[in-house]
XYZ file of N, CA, C and O in Angstrom:
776
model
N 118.030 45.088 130.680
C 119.336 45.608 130.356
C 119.261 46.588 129.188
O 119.900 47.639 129.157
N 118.231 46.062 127.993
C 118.057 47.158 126.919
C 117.556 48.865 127.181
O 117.650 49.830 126.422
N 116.992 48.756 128.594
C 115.997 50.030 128.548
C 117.062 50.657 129.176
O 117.445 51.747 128.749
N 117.820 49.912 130.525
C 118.837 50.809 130.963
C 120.373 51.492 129.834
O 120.913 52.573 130.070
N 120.620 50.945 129.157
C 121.409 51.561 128.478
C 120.807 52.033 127.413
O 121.571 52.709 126.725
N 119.233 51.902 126.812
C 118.668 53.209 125.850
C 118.602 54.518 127.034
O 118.745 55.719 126.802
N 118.378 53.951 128.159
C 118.283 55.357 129.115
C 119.186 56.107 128.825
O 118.910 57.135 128.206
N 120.453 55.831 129.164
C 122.055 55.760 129.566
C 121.939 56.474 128.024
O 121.391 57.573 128.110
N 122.350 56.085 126.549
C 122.290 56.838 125.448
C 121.136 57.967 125.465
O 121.481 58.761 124.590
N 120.258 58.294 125.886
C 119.544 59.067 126.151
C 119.914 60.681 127.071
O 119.537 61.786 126.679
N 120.553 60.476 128.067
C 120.769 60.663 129.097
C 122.370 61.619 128.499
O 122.728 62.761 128.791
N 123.036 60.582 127.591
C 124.038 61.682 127.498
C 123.710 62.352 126.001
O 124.181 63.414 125.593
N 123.139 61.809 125.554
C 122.487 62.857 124.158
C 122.294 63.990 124.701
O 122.812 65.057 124.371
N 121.157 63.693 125.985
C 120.372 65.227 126.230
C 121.633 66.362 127.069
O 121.555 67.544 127.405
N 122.528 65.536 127.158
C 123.520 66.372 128.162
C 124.493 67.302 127.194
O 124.680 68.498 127.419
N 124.973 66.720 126.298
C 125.543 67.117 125.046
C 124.619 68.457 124.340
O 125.151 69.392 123.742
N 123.395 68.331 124.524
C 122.656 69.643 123.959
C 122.594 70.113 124.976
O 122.101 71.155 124.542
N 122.675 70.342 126.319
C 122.642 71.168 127.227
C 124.239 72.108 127.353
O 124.205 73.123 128.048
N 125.333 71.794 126.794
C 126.225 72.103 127.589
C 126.308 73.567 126.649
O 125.859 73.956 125.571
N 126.957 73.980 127.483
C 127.453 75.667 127.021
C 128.565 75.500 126.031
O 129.585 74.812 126.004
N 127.809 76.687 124.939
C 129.067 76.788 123.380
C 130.587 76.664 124.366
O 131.439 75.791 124.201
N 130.630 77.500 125.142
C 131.975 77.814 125.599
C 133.036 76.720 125.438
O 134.205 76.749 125.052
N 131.831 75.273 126.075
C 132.885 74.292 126.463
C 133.164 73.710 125.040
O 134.296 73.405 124.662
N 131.858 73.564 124.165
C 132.795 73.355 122.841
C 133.649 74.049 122.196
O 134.130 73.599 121.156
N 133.978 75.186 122.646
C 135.245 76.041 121.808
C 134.497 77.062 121.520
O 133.306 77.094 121.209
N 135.427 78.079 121.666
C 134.698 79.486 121.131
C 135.065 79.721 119.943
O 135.970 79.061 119.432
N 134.191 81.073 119.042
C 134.189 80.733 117.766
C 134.682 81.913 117.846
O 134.654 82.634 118.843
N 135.515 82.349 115.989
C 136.008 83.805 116.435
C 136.170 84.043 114.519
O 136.235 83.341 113.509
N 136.175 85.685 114.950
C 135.944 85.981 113.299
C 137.196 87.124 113.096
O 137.483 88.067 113.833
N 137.598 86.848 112.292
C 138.635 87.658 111.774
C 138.875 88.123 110.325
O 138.620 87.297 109.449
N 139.229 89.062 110.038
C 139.619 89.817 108.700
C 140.103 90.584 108.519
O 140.249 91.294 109.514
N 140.792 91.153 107.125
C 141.209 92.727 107.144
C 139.836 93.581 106.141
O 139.080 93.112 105.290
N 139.968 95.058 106.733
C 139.374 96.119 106.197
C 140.047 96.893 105.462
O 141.166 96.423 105.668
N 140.250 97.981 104.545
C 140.901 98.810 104.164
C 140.732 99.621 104.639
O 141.693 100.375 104.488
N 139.432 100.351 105.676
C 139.627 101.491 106.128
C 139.675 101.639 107.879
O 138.714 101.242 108.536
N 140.432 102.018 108.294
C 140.274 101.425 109.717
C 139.473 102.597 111.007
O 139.628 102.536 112.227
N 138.508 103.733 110.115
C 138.139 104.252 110.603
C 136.283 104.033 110.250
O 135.277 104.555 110.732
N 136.470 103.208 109.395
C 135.008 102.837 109.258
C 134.115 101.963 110.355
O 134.477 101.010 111.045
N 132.852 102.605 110.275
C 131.871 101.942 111.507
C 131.681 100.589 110.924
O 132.262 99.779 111.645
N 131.177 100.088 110.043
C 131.055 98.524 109.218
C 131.925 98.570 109.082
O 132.241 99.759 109.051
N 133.337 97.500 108.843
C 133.836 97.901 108.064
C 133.723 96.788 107.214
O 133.348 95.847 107.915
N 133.885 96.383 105.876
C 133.691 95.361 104.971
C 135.145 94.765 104.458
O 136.067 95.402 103.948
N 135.085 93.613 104.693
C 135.988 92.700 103.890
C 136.819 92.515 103.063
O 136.166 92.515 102.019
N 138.139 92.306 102.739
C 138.488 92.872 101.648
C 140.194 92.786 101.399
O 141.137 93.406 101.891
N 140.072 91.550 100.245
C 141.834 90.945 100.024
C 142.716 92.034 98.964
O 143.841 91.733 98.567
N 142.011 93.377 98.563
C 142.875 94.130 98.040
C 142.593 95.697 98.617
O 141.504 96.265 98.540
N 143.410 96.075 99.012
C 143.250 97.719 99.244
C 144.086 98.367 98.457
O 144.886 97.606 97.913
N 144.208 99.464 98.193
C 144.908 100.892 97.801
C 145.882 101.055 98.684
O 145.844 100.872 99.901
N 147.229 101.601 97.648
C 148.145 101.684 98.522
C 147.988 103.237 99.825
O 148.657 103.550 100.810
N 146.723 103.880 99.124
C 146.382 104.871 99.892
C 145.233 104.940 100.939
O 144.908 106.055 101.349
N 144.519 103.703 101.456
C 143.861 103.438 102.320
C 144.866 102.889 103.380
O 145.988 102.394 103.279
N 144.245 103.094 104.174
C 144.267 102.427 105.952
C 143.931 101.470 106.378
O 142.921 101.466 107.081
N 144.706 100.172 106.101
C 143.869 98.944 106.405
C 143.899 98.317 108.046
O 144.827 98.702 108.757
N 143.122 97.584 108.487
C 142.894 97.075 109.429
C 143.074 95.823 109.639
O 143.047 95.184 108.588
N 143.292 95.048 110.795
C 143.006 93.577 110.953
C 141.793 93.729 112.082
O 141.848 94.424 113.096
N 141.058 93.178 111.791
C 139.614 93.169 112.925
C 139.295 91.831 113.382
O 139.532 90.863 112.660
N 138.691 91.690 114.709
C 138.508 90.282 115.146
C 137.416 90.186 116.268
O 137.233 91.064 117.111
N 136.994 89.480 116.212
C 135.471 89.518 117.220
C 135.134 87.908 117.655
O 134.972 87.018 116.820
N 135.060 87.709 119.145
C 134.916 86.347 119.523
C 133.877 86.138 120.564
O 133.847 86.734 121.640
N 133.101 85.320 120.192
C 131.701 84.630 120.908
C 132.025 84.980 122.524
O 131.047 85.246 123.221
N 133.555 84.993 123.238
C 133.615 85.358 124.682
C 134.706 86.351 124.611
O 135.222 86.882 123.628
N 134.975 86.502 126.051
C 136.295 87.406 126.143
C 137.870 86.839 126.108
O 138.278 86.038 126.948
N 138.413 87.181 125.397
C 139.934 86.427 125.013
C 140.881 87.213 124.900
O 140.459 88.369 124.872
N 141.876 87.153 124.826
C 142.960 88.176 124.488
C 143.835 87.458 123.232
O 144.265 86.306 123.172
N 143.935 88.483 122.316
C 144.369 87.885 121.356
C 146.030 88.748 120.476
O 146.102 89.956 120.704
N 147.092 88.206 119.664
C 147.977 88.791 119.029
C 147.319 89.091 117.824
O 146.319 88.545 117.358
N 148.230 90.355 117.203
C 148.020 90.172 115.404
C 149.520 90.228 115.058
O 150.391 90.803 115.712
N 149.680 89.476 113.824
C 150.667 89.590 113.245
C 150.430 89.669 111.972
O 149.459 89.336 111.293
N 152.210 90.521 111.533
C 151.483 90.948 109.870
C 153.442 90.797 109.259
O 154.543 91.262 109.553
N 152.771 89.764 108.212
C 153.707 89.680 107.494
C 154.067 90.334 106.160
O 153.334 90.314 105.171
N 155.270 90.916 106.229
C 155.165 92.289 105.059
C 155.649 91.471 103.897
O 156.333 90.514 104.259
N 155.461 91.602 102.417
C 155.909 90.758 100.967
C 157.284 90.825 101.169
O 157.698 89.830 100.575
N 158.421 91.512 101.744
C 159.865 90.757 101.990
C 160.145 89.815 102.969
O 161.312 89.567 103.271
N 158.917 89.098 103.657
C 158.874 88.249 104.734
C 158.941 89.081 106.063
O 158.630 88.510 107.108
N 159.411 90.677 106.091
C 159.171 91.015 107.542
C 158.073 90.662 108.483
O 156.985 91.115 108.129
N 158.069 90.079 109.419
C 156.862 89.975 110.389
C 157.279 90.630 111.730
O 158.321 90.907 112.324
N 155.738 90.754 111.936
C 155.741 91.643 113.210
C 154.695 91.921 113.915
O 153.749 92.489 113.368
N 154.648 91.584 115.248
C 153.388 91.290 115.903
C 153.155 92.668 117.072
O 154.023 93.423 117.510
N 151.314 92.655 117.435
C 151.060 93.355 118.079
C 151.518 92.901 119.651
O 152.090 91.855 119.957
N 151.072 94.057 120.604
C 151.195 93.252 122.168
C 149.867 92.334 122.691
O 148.947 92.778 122.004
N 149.413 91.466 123.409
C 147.991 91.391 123.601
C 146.809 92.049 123.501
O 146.961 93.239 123.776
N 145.847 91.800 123.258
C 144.641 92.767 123.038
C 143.768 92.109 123.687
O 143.405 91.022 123.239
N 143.165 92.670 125.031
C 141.770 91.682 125.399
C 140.761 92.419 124.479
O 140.811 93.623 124.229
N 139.699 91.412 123.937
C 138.627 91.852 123.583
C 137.222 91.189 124.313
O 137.263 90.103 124.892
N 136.049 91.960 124.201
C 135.027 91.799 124.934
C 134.674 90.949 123.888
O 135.050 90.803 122.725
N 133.518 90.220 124.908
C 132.722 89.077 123.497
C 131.892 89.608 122.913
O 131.399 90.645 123.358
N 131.502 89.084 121.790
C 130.422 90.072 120.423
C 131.342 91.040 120.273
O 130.984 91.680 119.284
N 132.319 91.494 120.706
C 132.174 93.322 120.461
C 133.598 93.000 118.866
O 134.436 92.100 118.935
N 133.516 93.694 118.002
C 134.579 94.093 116.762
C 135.548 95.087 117.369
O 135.203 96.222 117.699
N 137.059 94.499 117.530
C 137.864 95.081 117.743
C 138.872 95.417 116.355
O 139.185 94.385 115.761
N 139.296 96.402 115.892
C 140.847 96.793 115.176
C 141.917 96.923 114.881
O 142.240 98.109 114.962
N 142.586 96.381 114.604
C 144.229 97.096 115.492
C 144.370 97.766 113.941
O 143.949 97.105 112.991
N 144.908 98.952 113.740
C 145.785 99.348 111.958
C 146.993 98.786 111.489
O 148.055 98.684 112.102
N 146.730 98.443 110.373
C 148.138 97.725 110.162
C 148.895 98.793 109.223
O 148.260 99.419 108.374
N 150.402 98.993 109.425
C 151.329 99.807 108.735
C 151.696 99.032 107.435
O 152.636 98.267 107.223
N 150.636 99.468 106.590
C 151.147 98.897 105.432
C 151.993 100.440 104.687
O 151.513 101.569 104.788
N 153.017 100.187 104.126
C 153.304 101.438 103.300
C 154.105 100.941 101.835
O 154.571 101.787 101.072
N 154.171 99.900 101.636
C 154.347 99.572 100.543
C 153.275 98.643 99.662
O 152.369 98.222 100.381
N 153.188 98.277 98.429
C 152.507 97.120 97.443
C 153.141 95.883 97.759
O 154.243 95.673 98.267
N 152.302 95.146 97.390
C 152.368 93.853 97.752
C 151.573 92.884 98.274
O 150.369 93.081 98.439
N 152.282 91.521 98.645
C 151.154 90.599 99.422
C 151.299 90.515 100.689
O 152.263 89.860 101.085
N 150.391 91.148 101.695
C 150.668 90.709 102.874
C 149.626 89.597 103.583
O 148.478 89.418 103.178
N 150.139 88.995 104.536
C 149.822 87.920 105.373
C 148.735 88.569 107.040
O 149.118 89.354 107.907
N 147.800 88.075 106.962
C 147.772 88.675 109.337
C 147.460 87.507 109.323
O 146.997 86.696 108.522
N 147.901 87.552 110.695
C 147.337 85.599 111.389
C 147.487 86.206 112.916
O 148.454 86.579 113.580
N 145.803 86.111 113.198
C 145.560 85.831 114.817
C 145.644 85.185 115.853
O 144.746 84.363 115.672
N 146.196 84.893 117.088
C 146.436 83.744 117.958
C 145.944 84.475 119.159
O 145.870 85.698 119.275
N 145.566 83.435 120.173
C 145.233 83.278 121.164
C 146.589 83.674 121.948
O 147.642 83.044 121.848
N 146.370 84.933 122.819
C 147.524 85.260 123.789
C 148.277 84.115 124.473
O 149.491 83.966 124.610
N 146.878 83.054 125.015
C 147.691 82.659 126.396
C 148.402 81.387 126.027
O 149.349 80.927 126.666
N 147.722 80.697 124.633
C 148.420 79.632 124.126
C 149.102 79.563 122.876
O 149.613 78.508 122.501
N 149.165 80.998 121.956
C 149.658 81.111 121.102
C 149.432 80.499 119.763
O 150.208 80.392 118.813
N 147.818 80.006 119.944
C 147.283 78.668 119.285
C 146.983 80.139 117.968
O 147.006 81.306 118.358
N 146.722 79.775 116.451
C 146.711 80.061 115.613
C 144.903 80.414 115.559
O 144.245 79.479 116.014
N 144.251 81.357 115.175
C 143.111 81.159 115.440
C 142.161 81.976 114.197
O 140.948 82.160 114.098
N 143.297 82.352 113.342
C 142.787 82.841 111.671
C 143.936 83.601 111.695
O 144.787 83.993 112.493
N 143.484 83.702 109.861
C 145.084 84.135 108.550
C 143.779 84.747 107.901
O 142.575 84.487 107.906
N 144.662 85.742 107.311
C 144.145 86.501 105.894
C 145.261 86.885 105.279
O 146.336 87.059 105.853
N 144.953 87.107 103.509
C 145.854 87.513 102.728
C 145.372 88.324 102.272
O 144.173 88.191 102.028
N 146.191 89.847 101.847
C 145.613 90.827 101.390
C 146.608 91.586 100.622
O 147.628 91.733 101.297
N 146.688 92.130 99.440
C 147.305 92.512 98.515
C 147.005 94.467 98.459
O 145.985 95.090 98.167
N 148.290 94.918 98.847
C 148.167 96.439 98.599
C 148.576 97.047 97.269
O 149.776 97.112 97.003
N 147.729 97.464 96.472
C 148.008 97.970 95.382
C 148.299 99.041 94.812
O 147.249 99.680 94.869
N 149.146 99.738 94.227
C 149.475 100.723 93.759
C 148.079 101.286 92.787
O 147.488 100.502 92.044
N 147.569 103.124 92.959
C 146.767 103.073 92.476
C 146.797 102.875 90.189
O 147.711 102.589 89.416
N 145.801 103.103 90.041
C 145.848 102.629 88.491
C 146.798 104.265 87.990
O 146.805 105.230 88.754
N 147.410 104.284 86.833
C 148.373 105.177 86.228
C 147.095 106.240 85.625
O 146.114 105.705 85.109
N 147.157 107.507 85.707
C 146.217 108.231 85.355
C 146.385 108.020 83.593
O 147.436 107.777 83.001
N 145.030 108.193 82.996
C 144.431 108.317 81.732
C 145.233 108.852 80.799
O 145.579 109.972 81.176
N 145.768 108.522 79.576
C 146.659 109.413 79.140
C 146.347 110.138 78.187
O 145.550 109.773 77.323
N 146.700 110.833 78.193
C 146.236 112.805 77.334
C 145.598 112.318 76.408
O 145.983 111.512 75.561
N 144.410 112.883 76.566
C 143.205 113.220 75.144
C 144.316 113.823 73.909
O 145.221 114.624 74.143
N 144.050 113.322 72.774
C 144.601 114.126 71.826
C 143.552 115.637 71.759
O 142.539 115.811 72.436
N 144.192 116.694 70.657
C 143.513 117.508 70.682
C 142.446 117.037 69.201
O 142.748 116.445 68.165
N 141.108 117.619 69.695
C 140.339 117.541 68.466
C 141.019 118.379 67.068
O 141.164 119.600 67.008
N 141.239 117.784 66.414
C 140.688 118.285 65.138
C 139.715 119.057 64.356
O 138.669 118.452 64.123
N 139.799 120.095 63.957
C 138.753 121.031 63.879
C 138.717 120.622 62.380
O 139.595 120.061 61.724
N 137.156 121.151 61.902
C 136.372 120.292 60.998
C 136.982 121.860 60.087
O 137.082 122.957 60.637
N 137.319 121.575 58.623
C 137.690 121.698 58.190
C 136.708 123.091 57.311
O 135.607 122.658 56.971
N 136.968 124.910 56.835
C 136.209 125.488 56.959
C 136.661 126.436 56.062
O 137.734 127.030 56.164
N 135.671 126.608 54.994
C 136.186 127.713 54.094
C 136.477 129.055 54.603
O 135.988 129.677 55.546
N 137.461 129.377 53.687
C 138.245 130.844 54.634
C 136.840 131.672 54.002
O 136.231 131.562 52.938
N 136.658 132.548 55.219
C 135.932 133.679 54.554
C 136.646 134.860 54.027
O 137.587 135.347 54.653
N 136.137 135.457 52.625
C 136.697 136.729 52.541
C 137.367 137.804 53.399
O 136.944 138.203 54.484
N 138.390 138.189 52.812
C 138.964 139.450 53.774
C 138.370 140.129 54.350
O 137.394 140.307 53.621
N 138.176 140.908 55.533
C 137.756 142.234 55.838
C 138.294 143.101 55.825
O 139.399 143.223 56.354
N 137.613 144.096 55.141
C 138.661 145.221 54.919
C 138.836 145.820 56.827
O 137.962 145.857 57.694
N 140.360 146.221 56.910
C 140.730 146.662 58.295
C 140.089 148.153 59.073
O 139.201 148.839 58.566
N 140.611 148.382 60.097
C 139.954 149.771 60.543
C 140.924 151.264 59.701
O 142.080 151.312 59.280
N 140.154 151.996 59.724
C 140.683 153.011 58.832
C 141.991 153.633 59.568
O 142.372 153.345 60.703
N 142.582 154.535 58.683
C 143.956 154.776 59.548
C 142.925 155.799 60.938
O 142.952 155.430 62.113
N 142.385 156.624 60.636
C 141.834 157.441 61.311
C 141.229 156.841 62.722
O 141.255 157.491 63.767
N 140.660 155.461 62.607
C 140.450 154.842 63.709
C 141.125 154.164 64.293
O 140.654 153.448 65.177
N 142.356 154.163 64.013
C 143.815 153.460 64.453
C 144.584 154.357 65.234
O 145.077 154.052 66.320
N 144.704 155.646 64.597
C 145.164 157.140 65.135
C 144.601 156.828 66.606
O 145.400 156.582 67.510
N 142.966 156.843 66.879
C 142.219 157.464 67.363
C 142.276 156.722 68.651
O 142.152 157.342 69.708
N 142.498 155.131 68.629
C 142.346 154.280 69.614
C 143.804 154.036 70.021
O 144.009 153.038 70.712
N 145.009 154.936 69.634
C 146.290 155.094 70.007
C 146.120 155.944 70.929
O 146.708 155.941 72.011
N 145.168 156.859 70.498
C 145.443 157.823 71.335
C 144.073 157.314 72.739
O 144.273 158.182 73.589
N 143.417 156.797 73.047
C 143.049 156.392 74.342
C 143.734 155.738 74.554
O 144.239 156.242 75.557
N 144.375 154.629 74.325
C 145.613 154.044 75.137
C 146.394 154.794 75.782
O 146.509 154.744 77.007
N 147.014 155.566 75.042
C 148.104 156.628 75.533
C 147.250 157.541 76.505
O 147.767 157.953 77.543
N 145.999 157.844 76.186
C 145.474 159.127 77.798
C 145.260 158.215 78.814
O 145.488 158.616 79.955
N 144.685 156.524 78.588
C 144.485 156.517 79.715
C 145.976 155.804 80.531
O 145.972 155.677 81.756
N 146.938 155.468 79.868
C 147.922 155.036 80.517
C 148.913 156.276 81.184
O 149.529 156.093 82.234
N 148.981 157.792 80.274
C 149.057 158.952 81.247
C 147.790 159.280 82.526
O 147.788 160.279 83.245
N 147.005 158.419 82.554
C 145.851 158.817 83.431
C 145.984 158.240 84.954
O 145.740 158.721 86.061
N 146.500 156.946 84.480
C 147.079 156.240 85.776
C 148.060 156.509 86.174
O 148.188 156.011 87.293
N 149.535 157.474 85.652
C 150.426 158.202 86.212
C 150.304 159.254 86.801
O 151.116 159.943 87.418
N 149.170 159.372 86.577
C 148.884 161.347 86.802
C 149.028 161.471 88.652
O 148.728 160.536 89.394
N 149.433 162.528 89.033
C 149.387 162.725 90.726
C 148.503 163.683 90.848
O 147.739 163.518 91.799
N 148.337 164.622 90.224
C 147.579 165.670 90.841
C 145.663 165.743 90.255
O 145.133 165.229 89.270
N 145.248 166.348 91.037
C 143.772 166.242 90.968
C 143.191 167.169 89.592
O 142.192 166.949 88.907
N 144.333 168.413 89.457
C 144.085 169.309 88.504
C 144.797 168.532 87.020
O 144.361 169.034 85.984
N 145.517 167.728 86.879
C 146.243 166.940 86.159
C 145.074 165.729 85.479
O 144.721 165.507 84.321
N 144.661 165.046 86.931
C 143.757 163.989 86.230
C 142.430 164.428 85.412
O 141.875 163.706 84.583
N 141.964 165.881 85.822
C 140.632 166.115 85.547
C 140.898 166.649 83.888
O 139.990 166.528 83.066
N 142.154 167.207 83.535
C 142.134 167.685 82.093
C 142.530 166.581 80.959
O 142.424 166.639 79.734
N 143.170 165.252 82.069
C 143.225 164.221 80.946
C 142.237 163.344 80.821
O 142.277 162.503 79.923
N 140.845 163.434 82.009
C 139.483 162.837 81.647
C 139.172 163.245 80.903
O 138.712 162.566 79.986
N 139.248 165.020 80.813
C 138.493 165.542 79.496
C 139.005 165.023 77.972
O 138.319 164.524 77.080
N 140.324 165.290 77.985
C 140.910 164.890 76.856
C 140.517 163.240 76.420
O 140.184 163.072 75.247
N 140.539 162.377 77.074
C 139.973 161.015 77.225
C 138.726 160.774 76.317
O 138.443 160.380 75.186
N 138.118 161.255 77.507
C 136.931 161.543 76.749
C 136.136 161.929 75.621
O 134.960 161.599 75.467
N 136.697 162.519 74.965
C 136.631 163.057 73.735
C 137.449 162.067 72.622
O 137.141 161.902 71.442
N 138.755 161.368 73.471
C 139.299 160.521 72.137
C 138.151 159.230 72.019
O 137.857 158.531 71.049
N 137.627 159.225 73.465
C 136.890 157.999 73.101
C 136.171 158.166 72.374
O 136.282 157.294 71.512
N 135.058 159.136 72.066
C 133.792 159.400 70.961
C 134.576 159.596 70.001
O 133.792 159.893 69.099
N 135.613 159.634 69.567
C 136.633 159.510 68.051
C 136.688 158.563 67.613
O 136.903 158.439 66.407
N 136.497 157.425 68.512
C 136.751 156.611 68.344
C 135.617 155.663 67.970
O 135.816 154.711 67.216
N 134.574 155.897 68.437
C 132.771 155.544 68.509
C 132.343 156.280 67.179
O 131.219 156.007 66.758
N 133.080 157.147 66.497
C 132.436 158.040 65.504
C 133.377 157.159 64.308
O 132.799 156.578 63.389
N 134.632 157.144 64.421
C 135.583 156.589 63.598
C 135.795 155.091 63.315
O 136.419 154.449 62.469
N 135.082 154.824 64.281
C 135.593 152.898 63.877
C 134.331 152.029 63.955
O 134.402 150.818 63.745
């Protein structure tokens, strides 16, 4: 009688390691991303109120699954079914557009069974740096006066201002060529004088 029921415990041990994950329950992974265009995408209970976050979910078989996303005034609001392939990382984007705490929680389409939650907090970005004062300049004995330009080189650089600002009015070809000359000459008055 002992050997037949060590058989018998034997017998369903080995059956129990034979059976397929499936029948023990499939396993399933869920989270949010902040960017929902990223190939990895990584993990992550706070985003920017200026990223794109995601809810992502990936299950050992093929299932069809909801997302729902609860906004920090309690709005909730769910996707339509999503089949996903097994192994494969699926996305849906979530419309976050305000700060705050939000909620996703995944379920199983056909039974509505609960099958992961995440909490994730959208944050307003940080307040930019506020104004450098201006330096202070290090403190510097005045240097002596310089004596200024002579009247003669003051005359002299009045008067290229004045030819060349008649120079750019000028229309005619016989007009511009006698106020180059004239120009010209105030400028070396000016190279000689100052």
């Amino acid at each position: 009688m002992r050997r037949v029921f060590f058989g018998l415990l034997l017998a369903a041990a080995a059956t129990l390691v034979i059976l397929p994950a499936a029948a023990l329950g499939a396993e399933y992974e869920s989270f949010v991303g902040c960017d929902e265009l990223a190939e990895n995408p990584v993990p992550s209970h706070e985003c920017a109120i200026s990223d794109s976050p995601a809810a992502y979910f990936a299950s050992d078989e093929e299932v069809e699954y909801e997302v729902c996303l609860e906004y920090p005034d309690t709005y909730f609001i769910c996707s339509e079914p999503q089949a996903v392939e097994a192994e494969v990382l699926d996305g849906i984007s979530l419309p976050t557009d305000e700060s705050g705490l939000y909620h996703v929680y995944w379920y199983l389409a056909e039974t509505e069974t609960e099958i992961g939650s995440w909490a994730f907090e959208m944050k307003l970005p940080p307040p930019p740096p506020p104004p450098t004062p201006p330096a202070v300049p290090a403190p510097t004995s005045t240097p002596a006066p310089v004596a200024g330009p002579s009247a003669a080189c003051v005359t002299a650089k009045k008067r290229v201002r004045r030819l060349s600002g008649r120079l750019h009015k000028a229309h005619g070809h016989k007009q511009k060529a006698k106020i180059r000359r004239s120009l010209k000459k105030a400028r070396a008055a000016v190279k000689r004088l100052c």
